[in-house]
Amino acid sequence: MAIEMLYFAWVRERIGLDREMIDPPDEVATVADLIAWLAMRSPGHAEALADPERLRAAIDQSFAGMEASIGKAREVALFPPVTGG
Amino acid sequence: MAIEMLYFAWVRERIGLDREMIDPPDEVATVADLIAWLAMRSPGHAEALADPERLRAAIDQSFAGMEASIGKAREVALFPPVTGG
Amino acid sequence: MIRVCVQRESFAPGALLEELEAVGGGGVASFTGIVRGEGDLVELMLEHHPAMTASAMREIADRAAQRWPLLGVILVHRYGALVPGDRIVFVGVAARHRAAALESCAFLIDWLKTRAPFWKRERFADGRTRWIEPRAEDDRAAARWEV
Amino acid sequence: MIRVCVQRESFAPGALLEELEAVGGGGVASFTGIVRGEGDLVELMLEHHPAMTASAMREIADRAAQRWPLLGVILVHRYGALVPGDRIVFVGVAARHRAAALESCAFLIDWLKTRAPFWKRERFADGRTRWIEPRAEDDRAAARWEV
């Protein structure tokens, strides 16, 4: 099942992409799994995603924890903690 | 020593004056003494000043307690608790 | 920048905010008090102690500026006859950070309520008038800032 | 009345306050966040998650309206390239009484800081850039509203 990945802030800068379509294998079940799997795609991905504790995620435009299931996600965003206001 | 009295809000309405000059005798030493002495001036004064707990005072434009000395006061204001804002 | 105004006429909160935005801080907080039109209120008359009001407000502003690192304070308080919808009071504060701006803004309006020499008389559609009594709630709100 | 705006252009706090003054409450509180020009900052770039930002802000506004009796909420958040002195964010709240207006205003800005999907990159006179890290202070400020 294809998922659109969105990257923001330094995650976007290090990966060098603001979005990409991916098709992870079935064993990639959670956001944490997805991050580990994506980290293998390129040196930029590896650098951006090296420290999952510094990352946050949103699934289909809602904030999601690292253990959230990506089962039915059409869009997953990865980014640093937000700094609004 | 002459003192200018100022009255505000319902104290002013009940006394029927917004200001008056007074010359209290020497034994009138504090704000509380002054209130008791003024209450004898007219039925309006008596009504306005009947309940000193509902009154507040300022001496020469600074809030003052009931036991404050009026010794050197040029102006004393009596009024209900303030409701600014 | 500390400015205190006691005036009969209304004021423009937007222009006051712009002045506070210009002092170089990261945050501007404001509170505007407005006459609510409840229970057939037709007029709110604000009486004050003219010789004392500005200095009492200035003392309150100085107190806030001692307690928080503020870059600007503007206090405006009206007196005279107001009608529902009219602005009564404006408190505006500029600071480097938002916590100082928001906290001092709350402090300033709480202290104006209980320490600025104003009295308010309501007049209703049937001609009845009533002097507003201080609310215990306002005393509690002011008391939380005592150190 | 709840309104949420995510926009590149600036906004006029005075006009927003007037809308909030018109809803019939007794108090309007506001907070405006401004780009501070410190340490040779020449630009603050705000990036956001366009598909998500307005709904995240709306959720924050709804949360405030559930918690306090509010008559109006306006949230405006800018994105794009800003310079020192520019407005970033506006929070405005109208309520019958001041406590609800002031508290919810503080809540709204605290939650926007930690729950609205924005990221800020500073650019300095020497060309260096830096992504702003969340401050522990902001997390603590947001946490005090947890029930």
Short mmCIF file of C-alpha atoms in Angstrom, two decimals, chain B:
data_model
loop_
_atom_site.label_atom_id
_atom_site.label_comp_id
_atom_site.label_asym_id
_atom_site.label_seq_id
_atom_site.Cartn_x
_atom_site.Cartn_y
_atom_site.Cartn_z
CA MET B 1 -6.47 73.17 60.95
CA ALA B 2 -8.91 73.20 58.00
CA ILE B 3 -9.31 70.02 55.95
CA GLU B 4 -11.02 69.66 52.60
CA MET B 5 -13.33 66.65 52.60
CA LEU B 6 -14.11 64.88 49.32
CA TYR B 7 -16.96 62.39 49.00
CA PHE B 8 -17.47 59.88 46.19
CA ALA B 9 -20.15 57.49 44.91
CA TRP B 10 -22.99 56.79 47.37
CA VAL B 11 -21.17 58.59 50.16
CA ARG B 12 -21.40 61.75 48.04
CA GLU B 13 -25.03 61.06 47.14
CA ARG B 14 -26.14 60.48 50.73
CA ILE B 15 -24.29 63.46 52.14
CA GLY B 16 -25.49 65.59 49.23
CA LEU B 17 -22.10 67.24 48.77
CA ASP B 18 -19.04 66.32 46.75
CA ARG B 19 -16.76 68.42 48.96
CA GLU B 20 -16.75 70.63 52.04
CA MET B 21 -14.24 72.41 54.25
CA ILE B 22 -14.18 71.26 57.87
CA ASP B 23 -12.24 72.19 60.98
CA PRO B 24 -12.38 69.27 63.40
CA PRO B 25 -11.35 69.68 67.07
CA ASP B 26 -7.96 68.39 68.20
CA GLU B 27 -9.32 65.16 69.67
CA VAL B 28 -10.26 64.01 66.14
CA ALA B 29 -6.96 62.26 65.43
CA THR B 30 -7.64 59.39 63.04
CA VAL B 31 -9.80 58.69 59.99
CA ALA B 32 -12.12 56.66 62.25
CA ASP B 33 -12.45 59.64 64.64
CA LEU B 34 -13.14 61.91 61.70
CA ILE B 35 -15.93 59.66 60.40
CA ALA B 36 -17.59 59.57 63.83
CA TRP B 37 -17.32 63.33 64.16
CA LEU B 38 -18.60 64.04 60.63
CA ALA B 39 -21.60 61.73 61.17
CA MET B 40 -23.01 64.34 63.56
CA ARG B 41 -23.07 67.13 60.97
CA SER B 42 -26.40 66.28 59.29
CA PRO B 43 -28.86 63.41 58.79
CA GLY B 44 -27.24 62.85 55.37
CA HIS B 45 -23.78 62.58 56.95
CA ALA B 46 -25.21 60.23 59.57
CA GLU B 47 -26.72 57.97 56.93
CA ALA B 48 -23.66 57.98 54.66
CA LEU B 49 -21.20 57.32 57.46
CA ALA B 50 -23.28 54.95 59.60
CA ASP B 51 -21.25 51.85 58.76
CA PRO B 52 -17.51 52.63 58.75
CA GLU B 53 -16.74 49.07 57.64
CA ARG B 54 -18.20 49.92 54.26
CA LEU B 55 -16.03 53.02 53.94
CA ARG B 56 -12.54 53.58 52.64
CA ALA B 57 -10.40 56.70 52.80
CA ALA B 58 -7.59 58.51 51.07
CA ILE B 59 -5.45 61.19 52.70
CA ASP B 60 -3.87 63.67 50.30
CA GLN B 61 -4.51 61.28 47.40
CA SER B 62 -3.12 58.16 49.02
CA PHE B 63 -5.23 55.30 50.35
CA ALA B 64 -5.23 55.30 54.16
CA GLY B 65 -6.51 52.95 56.84
CA MET B 66 -9.10 53.84 59.47
CA GLU B 67 -6.39 54.28 62.09
CA ALA B 68 -4.29 56.61 59.94
CA SER B 69 -3.56 59.99 61.51
CA ILE B 70 -5.17 63.00 59.88
CA GLY B 71 -2.76 65.28 61.70
CA LYS B 72 -1.23 67.02 58.69
CA ALA B 73 -3.87 66.20 56.09
CA ARG B 74 -5.00 68.94 53.75
CA GLU B 75 -7.49 66.70 51.97
CA VAL B 76 -9.37 63.60 53.11
CA ALA B 77 -11.59 61.59 50.78
CA LEU B 78 -14.25 59.13 51.95
CA PHE B 79 -15.83 56.60 49.61
CA PRO B 80 -17.03 53.00 49.23
CA PRO B 81 -14.53 50.30 48.23
CA VAL B 82 -13.33 51.03 44.70
CA THR B 83 -14.54 49.16 41.62
CA GLY B 84 -12.10 50.06 38.87
CA GLY B 85 -11.23 48.11 35.78
#
